[in-house]
Coordinates of C-alpha atoms in Angstrom, one line a residue:
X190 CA 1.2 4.4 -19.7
X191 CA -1.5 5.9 -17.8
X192 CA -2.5 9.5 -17.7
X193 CA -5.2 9.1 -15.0
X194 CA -6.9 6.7 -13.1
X195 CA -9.7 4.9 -14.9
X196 CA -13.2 4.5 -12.9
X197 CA -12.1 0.8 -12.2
X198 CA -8.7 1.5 -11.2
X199 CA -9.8 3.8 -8.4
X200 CA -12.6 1.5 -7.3
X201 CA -9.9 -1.5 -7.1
X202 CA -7.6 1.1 -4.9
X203 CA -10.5 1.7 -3.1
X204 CA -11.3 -1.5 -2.3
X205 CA -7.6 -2.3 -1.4
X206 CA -6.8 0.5 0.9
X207 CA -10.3 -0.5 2.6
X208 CA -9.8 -4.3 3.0
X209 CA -6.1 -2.9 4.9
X210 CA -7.7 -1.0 7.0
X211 CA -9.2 -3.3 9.6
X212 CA -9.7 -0.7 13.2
X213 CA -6.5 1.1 13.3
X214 CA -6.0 4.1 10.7
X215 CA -7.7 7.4 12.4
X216 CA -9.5 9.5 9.5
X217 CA -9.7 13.3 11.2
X218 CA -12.8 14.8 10.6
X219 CA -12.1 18.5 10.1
X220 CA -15.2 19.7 8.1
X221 CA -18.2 19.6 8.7
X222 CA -20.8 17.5 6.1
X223 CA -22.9 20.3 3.2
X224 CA -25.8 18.6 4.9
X225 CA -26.2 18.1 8.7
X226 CA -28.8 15.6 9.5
X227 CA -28.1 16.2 14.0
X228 CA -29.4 19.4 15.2
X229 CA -27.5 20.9 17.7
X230 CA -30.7 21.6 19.4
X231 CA -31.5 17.9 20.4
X232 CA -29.4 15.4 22.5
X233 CA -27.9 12.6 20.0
X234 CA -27.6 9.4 21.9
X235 CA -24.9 7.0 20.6
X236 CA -23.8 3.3 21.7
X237 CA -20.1 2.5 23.1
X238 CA -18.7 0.4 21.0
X239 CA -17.9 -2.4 23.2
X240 CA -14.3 -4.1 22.4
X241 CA -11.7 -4.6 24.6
X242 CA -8.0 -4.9 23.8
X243 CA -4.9 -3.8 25.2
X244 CA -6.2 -0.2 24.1
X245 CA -9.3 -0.4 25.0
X246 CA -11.7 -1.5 28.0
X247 CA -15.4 -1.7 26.9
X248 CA -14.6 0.5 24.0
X249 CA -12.8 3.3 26.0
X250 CA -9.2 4.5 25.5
X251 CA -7.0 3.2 27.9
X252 CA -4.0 5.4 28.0
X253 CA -5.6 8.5 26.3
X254 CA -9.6 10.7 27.5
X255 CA -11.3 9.3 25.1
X256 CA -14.4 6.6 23.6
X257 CA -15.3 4.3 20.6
X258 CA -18.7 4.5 18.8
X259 CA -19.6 3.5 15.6
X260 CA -19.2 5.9 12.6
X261 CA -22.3 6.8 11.2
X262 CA -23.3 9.7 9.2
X263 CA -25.5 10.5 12.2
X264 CA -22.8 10.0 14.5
X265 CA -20.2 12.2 12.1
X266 CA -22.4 14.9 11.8
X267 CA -23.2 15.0 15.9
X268 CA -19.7 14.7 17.5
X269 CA -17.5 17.1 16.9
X270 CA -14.4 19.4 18.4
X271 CA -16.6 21.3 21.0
X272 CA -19.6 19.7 21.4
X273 CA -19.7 18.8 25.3
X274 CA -21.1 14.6 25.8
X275 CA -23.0 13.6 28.8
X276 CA -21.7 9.7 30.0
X277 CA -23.6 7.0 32.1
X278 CA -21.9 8.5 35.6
X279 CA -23.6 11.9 34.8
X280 CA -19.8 13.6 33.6
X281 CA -19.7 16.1 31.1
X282 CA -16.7 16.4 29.0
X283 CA -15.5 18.3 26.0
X284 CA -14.8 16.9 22.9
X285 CA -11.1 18.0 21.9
X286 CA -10.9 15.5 18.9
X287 CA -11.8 13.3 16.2
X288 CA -11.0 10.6 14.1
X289 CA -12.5 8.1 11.9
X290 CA -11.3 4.6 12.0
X291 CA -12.6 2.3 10.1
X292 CA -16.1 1.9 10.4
X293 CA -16.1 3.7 13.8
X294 CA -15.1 6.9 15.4
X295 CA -12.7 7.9 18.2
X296 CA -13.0 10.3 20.1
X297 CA -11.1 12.5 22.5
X298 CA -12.7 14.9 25.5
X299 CA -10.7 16.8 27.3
X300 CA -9.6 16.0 30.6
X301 CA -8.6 13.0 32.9
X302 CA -9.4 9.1 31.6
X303 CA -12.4 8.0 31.7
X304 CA -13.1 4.9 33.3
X305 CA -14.3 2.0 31.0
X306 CA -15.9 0.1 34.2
X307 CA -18.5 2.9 35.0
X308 CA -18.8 4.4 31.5
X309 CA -17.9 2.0 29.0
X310 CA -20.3 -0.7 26.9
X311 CA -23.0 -1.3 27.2
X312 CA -23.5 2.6 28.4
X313 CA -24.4 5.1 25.6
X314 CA -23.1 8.5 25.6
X315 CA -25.1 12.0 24.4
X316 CA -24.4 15.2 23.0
X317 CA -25.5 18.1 25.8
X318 CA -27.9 20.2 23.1
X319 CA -26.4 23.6 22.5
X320 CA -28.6 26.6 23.6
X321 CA -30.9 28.4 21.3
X322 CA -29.1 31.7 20.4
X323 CA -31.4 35.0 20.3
X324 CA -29.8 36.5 17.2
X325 CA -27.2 35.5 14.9
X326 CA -23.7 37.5 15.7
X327 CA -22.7 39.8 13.1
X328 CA -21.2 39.6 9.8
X329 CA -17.5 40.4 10.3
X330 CA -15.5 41.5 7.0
X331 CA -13.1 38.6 6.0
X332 CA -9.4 40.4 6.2
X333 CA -7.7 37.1 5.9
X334 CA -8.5 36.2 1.8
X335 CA -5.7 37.7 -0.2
X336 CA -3.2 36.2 2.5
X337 CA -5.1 32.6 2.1
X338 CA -5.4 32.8 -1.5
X339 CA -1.4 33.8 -1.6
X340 CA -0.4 30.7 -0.2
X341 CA -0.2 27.3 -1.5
X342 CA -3.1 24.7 -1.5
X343 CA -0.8 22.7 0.9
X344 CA -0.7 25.5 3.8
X345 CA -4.6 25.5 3.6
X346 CA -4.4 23.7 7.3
X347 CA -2.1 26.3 8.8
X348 CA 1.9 25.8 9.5
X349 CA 3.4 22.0 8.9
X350 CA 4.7 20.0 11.9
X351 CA 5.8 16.6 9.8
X352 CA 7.7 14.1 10.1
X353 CA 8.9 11.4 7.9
X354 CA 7.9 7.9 8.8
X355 CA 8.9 5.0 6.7
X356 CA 6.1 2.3 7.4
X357 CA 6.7 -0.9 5.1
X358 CA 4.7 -0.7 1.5
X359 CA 3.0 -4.2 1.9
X360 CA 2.9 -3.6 6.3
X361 CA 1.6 -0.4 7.0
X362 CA 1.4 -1.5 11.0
X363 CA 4.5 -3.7 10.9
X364 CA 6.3 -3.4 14.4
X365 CA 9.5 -2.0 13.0
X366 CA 9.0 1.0 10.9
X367 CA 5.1 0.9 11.0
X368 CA 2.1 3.1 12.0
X369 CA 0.0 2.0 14.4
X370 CA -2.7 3.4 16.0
X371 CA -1.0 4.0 19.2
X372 CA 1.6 5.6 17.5
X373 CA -0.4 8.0 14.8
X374 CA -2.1 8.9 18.2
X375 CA 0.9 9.7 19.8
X376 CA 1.9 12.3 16.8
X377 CA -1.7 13.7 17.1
X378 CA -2.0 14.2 20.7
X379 CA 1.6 15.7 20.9
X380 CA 1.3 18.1 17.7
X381 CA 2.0 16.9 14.8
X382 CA 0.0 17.8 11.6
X383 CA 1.9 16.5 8.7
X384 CA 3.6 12.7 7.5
X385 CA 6.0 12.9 5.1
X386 CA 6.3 9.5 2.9
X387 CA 8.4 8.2 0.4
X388 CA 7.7 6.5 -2.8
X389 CA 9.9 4.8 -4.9
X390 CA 11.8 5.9 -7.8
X391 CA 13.3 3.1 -8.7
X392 CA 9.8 1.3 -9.5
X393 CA 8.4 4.2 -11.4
X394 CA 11.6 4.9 -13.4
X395 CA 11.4 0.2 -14.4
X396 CA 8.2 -1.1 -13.3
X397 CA 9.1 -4.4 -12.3
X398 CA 5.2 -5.8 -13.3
X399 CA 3.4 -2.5 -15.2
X400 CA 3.0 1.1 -14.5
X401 CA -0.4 0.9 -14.0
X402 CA 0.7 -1.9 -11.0
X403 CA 3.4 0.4 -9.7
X404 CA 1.1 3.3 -9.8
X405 CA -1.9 1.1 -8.1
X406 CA 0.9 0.1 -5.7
X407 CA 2.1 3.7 -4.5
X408 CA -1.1 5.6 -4.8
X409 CA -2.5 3.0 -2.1
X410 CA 0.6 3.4 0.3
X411 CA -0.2 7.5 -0.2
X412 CA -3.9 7.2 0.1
X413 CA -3.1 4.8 3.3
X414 CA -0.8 8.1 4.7
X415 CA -3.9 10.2 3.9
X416 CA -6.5 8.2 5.4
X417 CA -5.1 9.0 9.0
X418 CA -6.0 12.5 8.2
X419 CA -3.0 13.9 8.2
X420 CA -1.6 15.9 5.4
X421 CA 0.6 14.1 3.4
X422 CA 4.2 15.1 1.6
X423 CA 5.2 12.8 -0.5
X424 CA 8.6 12.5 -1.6
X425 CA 11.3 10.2 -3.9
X426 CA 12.9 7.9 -2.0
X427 CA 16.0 7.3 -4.4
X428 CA 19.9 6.7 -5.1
X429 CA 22.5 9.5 -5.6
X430 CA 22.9 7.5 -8.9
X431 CA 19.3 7.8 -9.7
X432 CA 19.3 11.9 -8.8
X433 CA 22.2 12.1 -11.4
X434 CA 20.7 10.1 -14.2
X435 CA 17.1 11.8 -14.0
X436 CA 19.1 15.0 -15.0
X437 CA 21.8 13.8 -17.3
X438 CA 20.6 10.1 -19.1
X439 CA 18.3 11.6 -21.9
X440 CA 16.5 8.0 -21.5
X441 CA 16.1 8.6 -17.7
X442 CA 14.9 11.6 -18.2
X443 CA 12.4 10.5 -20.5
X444 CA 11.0 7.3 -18.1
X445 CA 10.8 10.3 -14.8
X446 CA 9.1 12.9 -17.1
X447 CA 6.5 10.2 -18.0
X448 CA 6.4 8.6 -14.1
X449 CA 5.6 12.5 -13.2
X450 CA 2.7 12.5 -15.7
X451 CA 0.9 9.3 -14.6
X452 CA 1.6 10.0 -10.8
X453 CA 0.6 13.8 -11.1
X454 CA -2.5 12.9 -12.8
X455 CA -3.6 10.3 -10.5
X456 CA -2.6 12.4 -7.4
X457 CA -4.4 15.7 -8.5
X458 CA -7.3 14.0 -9.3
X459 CA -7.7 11.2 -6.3
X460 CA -6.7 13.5 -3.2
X461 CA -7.6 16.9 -2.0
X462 CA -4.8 20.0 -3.1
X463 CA -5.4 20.8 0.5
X464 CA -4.0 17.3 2.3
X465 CA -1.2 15.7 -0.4
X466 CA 1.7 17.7 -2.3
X467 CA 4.7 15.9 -3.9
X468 CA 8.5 16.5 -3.7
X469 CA 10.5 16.4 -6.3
X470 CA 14.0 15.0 -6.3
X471 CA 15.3 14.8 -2.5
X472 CA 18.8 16.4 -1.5
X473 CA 19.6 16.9 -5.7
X474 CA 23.2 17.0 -6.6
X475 CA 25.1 20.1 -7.3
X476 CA 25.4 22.2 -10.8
X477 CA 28.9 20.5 -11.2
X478 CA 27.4 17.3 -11.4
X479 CA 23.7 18.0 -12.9
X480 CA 24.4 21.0 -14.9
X481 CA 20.9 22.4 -15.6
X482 CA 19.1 21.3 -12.9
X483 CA 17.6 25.2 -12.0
X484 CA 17.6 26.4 -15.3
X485 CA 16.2 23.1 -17.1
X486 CA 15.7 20.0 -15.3
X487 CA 13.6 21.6 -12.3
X488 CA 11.2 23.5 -14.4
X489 CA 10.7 20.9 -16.6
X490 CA 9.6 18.3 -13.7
X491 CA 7.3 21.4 -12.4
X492 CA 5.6 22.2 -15.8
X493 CA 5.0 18.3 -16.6
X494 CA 3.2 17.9 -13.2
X495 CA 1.1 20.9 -13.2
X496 CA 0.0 19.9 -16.8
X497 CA -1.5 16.8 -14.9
X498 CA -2.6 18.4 -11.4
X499 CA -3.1 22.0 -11.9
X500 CA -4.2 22.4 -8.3
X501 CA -1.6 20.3 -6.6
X502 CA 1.2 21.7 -4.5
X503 CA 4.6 21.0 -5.7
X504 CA 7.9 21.3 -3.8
X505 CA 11.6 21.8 -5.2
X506 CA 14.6 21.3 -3.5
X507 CA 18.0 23.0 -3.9
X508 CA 21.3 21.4 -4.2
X509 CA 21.7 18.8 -1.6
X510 CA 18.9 20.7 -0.2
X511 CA 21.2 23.6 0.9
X512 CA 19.3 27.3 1.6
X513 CA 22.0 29.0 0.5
X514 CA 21.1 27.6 -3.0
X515 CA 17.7 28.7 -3.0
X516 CA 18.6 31.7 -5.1
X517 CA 19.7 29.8 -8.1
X518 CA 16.3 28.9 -9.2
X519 CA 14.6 31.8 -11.2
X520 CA 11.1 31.9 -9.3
X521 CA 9.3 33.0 -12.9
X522 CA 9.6 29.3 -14.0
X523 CA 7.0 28.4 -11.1
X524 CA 3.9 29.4 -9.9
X525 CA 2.5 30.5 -6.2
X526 CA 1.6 27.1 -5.7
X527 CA 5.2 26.3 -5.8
X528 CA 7.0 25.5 -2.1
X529 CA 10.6 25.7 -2.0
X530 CA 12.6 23.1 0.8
X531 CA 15.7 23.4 2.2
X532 CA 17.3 20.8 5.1
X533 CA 18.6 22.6 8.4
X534 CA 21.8 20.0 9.1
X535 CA 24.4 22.7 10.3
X536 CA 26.8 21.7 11.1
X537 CA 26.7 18.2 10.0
X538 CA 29.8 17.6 12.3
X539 CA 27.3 17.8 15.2
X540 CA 23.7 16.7 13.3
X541 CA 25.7 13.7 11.8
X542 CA 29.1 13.1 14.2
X543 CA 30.2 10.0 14.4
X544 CA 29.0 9.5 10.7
X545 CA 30.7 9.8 7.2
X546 CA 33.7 11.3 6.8
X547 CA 33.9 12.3 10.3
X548 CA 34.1 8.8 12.0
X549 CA 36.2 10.2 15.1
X550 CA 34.4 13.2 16.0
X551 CA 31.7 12.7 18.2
X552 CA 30.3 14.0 22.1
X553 CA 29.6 17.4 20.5
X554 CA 26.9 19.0 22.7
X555 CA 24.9 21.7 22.0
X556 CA 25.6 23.9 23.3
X557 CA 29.1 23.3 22.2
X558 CA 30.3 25.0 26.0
X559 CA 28.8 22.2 27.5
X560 CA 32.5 20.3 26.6
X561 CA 34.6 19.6 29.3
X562 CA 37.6 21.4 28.7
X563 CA 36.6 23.2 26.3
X564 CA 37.7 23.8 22.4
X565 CA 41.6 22.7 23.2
X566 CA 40.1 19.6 25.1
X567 CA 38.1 18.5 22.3
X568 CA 41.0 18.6 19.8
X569 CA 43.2 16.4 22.4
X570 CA 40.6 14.1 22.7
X571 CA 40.0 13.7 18.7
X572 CA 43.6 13.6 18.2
X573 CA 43.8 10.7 20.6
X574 CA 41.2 8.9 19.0
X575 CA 42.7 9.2 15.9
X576 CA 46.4 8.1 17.1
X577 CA 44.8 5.0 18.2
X578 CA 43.2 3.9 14.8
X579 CA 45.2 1.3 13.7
X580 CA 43.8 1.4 10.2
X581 CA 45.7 5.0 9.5
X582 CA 49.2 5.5 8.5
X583 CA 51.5 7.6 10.4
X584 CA 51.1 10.3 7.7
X585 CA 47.2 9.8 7.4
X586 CA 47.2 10.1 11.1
X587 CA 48.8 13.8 11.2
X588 CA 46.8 14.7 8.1
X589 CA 43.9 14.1 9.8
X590 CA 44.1 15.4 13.0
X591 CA 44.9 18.8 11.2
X592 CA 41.4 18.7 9.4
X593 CA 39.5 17.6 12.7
X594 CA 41.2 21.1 14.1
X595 CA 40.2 22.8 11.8
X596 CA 36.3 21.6 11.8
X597 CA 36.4 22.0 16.1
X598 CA 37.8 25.6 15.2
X599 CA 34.4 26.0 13.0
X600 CA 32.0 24.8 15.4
X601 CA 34.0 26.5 18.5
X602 CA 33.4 30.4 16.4
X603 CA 31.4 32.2 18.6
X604 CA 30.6 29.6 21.1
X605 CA 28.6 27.6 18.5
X606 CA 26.1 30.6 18.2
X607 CA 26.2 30.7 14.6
X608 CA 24.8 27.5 14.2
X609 CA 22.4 26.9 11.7
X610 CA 22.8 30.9 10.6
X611 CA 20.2 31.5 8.3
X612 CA 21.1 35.6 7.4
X613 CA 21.7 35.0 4.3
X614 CA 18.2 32.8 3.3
X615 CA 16.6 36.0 5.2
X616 CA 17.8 37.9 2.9
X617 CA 17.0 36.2 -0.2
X618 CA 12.9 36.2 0.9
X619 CA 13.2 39.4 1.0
X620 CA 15.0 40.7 -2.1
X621 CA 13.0 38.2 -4.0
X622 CA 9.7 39.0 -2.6
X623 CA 9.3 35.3 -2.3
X624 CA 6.1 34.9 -0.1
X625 CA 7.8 33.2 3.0
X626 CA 4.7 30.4 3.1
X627 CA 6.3 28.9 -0.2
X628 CA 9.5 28.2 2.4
X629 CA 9.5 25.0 4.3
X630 CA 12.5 23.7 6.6
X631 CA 11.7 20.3 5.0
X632 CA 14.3 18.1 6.8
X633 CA 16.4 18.2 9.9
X634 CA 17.3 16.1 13.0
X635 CA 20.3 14.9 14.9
X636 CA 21.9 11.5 14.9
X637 CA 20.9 9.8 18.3
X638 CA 23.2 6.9 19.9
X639 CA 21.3 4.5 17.5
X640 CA 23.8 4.6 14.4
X641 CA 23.6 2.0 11.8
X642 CA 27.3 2.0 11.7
X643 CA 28.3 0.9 15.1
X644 CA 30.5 4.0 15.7
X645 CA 29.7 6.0 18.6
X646 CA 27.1 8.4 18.6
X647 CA 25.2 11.4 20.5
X648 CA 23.6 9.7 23.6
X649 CA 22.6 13.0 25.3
X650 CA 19.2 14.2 24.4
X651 CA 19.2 17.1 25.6
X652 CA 21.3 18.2 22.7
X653 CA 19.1 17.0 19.9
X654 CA 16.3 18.8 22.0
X655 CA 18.0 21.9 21.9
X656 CA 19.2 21.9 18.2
X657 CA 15.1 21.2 17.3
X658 CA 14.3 23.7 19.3
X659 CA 16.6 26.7 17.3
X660 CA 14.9 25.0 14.1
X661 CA 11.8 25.2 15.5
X662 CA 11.9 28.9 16.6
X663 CA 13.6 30.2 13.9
X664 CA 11.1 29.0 11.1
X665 CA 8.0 30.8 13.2
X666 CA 10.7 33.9 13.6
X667 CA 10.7 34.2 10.4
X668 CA 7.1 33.1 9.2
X669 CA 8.0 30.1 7.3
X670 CA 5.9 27.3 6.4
X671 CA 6.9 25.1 8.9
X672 CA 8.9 22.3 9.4
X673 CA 9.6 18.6 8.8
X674 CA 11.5 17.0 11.5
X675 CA 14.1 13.6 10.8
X676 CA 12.7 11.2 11.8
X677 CA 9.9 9.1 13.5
X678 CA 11.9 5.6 13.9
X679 CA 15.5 4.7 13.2
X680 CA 19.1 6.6 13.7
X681 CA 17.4 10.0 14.4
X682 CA 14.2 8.5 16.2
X683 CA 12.0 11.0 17.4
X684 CA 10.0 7.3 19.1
X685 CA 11.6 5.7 22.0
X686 CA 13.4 2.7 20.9
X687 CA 16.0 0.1 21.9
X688 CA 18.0 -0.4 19.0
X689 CA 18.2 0.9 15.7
X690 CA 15.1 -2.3 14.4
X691 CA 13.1 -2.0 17.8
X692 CA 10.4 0.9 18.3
X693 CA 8.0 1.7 20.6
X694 CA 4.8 3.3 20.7
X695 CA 6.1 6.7 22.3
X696 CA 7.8 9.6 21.7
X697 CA 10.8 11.1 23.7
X698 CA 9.6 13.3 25.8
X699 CA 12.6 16.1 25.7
X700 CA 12.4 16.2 21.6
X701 CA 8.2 17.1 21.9
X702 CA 8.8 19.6 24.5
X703 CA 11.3 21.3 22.3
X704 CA 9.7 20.8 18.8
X705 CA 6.2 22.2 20.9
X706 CA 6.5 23.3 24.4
X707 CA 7.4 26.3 26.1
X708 CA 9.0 25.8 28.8
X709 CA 12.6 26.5 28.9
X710 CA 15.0 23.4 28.4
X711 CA 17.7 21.9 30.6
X712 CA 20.8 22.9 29.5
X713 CA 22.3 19.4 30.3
X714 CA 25.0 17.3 31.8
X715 CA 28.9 18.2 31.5
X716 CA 29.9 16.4 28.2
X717 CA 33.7 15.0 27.6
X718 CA 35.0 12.7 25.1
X719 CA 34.5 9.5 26.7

């Protein structure tokens, strides 16, 4: 097994993850070099790269305000978020972002698009030399260090807007599922900050070749994730079986304590603490089934990682990643480096209807008034659905229509207002004195009308919009560390697509505006059950 990555290994990884990366995977530059080798004080004149594609014309973005030059460490060091660039037509424009691709840079001004014709290759573009200052402003006392220092390495970027995204191991780019330039551009530009990723327990728990090929494997999929420059949460993609045995199976147990020491060690000493943290097990199963998961099995996972990557932030998940579980782990078994996730999903009736165990309720809008007809409506119109399933017995048929009332009467309580009630999470953060930075609302989303099942599904967006939104708004009420939304492509696409397998390159418009607008949102159409 290996404890860390040898010299070789990470040169090979290297060299891997380089030959993938051909002029698509943005790198954001967001500090600056120890040593700058571009004054400020003199112009810096830089070639256009000159490609064209269906992105670019003579090396300028099509669809976004922005340019290609090549990345040099001149060119690194002279363009950067506020610098203002002179262009061939005598414009001036801003520089808002930007991102290393490759062996070149891109770049985004503020503003309209820039026309490739009049400015692009074989123009140059320039830095506008910042004014000599008189005197230097004055030293200010830093108020924010205890507050920094108090939070984990992960938060060192400020709040997380993620997303999971599930790009193919071997086809980072891959039309279904992948992350393509235009895409990772299209996170950027509308906010997001975070990818989370999934790795695969299964291969780590019985290497089908070697560890050291499974590890060489994922850490290149990760380091792929953190090349684009955003910060990376990486998480086990796994079975329900899998969950179980890594808790009960004293020989699982074994192979996922030794998986955590070989990919803990190679990830706290390849990647910054400040850009990658790993999830332990996702959505774990309850006490009843993994008895000693908080008192035993959690800890143990934490203190065999941080043996390997003392710096590293490491997140833990309650039962099925329920926040009213969160108190059951006994915070002195982790450190302050420690973030603690929980997945918003109530009620799952409305984030998963149409799905499960609830294959006849679905048309639930948020908010739940929007129903035609109301509470008794929607009862009449589940009972009907369910009178017409030939597959249930006469008995099964009554049965069920008595448990579909009685979920309609839950989400009807209060007018839906107590959806996604977090009072009792609030409380916890306090009485724990659990710094509310170590708290992330690490999963959440609502079924679109994509549904891998066939059955019907939620077709009105505005209702998805408005459930992100309450998510949204009540993690920054109550200062958490963000959020993770569900999902970039598939049955809870955040991406516009036409069926579950076809994507495109951008995002629906309503979810952004909730997840980070301000305007108000439209309340929606009349909903009924047809």
């Amino acid at each position: 097994m290996l404890n860390t990555l040898s010299n070789q290994t990470r040169r090979a990884l290297l060299l891997s993850v380089a030959s993938a990366v051909l002029c698509c995977t943005p790198l954001a530059l967001t500090q600056a070099h120890a040593a700058t080798s571009v004054s400020t004080e003199t112009a810096y004149v830089s070639k256009i790269n000159s490609f064209t594609s269906k992105d670019f014309l003579r090396g300028i973005w099509r669809q976004y305000a922005g340019l290609s030059v090549p990345a040099t460490q001149a060119s690194i060091d002279a363009f950067k978020p506020g610098v203002h660039l002179r262009f061939a037509d005598g414009q001036l424009r801003e520089i808002s972002k930007v991102f290393r691709v490759g062996s070149n840079l891109s770049i985004y001004v503020k503003g309209g698009l820039l026309d490739g014709n009049k400015v692009g290759s074989p123009n140059t573009v320039s830095t506008v030399p910042a004014p000599r200052s008189g005197s230097a402003p004055p030293a200010t006392a830093d108020t924010s260090t205890t507050i920094t220092q108090a939070n984990p390495a992960f938060m060192a970027r400020g709040d997380i807007k993620g997303i999971d995204i599930t790009p193919p191991v071997n086809d980072w780019e891959a039309p279904a599922y992948g992350m393509t330039q235009t895409r990772l551009t299209a996170l950027s530009a509308a906010g997001f900050n975070t990818l989370r990723v999934w790795i695969s327990l299964e291969e780590f728990l019985a290497p089908p070749v070697s560890m050291e090929a499974t590890l060489s494997r994922w850490i290149g999929y990760i380091d792929r994730a953190a090349q684009t420059g955003f910060r990376v949460q990486v998480a086990w993609a796994s079975t329900w079986e899998e969950r179980i045995a890594v808790v009960n199976d004293p020989a699982s147990r074994v192979r996922f304590h030794d998986a955590l020491n070989t990919l803990c060690s190679a990830m706290g000493s390849y990647f910054p603490k400040q850009q990658v943290a790993l999830e332990m097990l996702n959505e774990p199963p309850g006490e009843h089934l993994t008895p000693g998961y908080y008192r035993s099995a959690a800890p143990g996972w934490h203190s065999a990682c941080r043996s390997k990557a003392p710096d590293m932030t490491i997140i833990l998940q309650p039962e099925a990643g329920w926040h009213g579980a969160l108190n059951r782990f006994n915070l002195s078994d982790f450190d302050a480096n420690t973030m603690f996730s929980f997945h918003p999903y109530a009620p799952g009736e409305f984030t998963h209807q149409g799905i499960g165990s609830q294959p006849h309720l679905y048309n639930v809008p948020m908010p739940i008034t929007r129903y035609v007809g109301g509470q008794t409506q929607m009862v009449a119109d589940v009972s009907a659905r369910v009178n017409a399933d030939p597959h249930l017995s006469s008995e099964r048929k009554k049965s069920e229509i008595a448990r579909y009332s009685r979920l309609i009467n839950d989400l009807w309580y209060d007018n839906g207002s107590r959806w996604e009630d977090w009072s009792e999470l609030q409380r916890w953060v306090v009485s724990s004195g659990t710094n509310p930075k170590r708290i992330i609302a690490g999963e959440f989303g609502v079924v679109s009308e994509f549904n891998y099942n066939g059955t019907p599904a939620l077709k009105d967006v505005a209702s998805r919009a408005h459930f992100m939104r309450k998510i949204r708004e009540q993690t920054q009420a109550n200062q958490f560390a963000g959020w993770v939304v569900h999902q970039a492509f598939g049955d809870f696409n955040l991406f516009q697509q036409n069926s579950v397998g076809e994507h495109g390159d951008r995002l629906i418009p309503e979810l952004t505006e909730a997840l980070f607008g301000s305007q108000p949102l439209q309340l929606g159409p009349p909903v009924t059950g047809h």
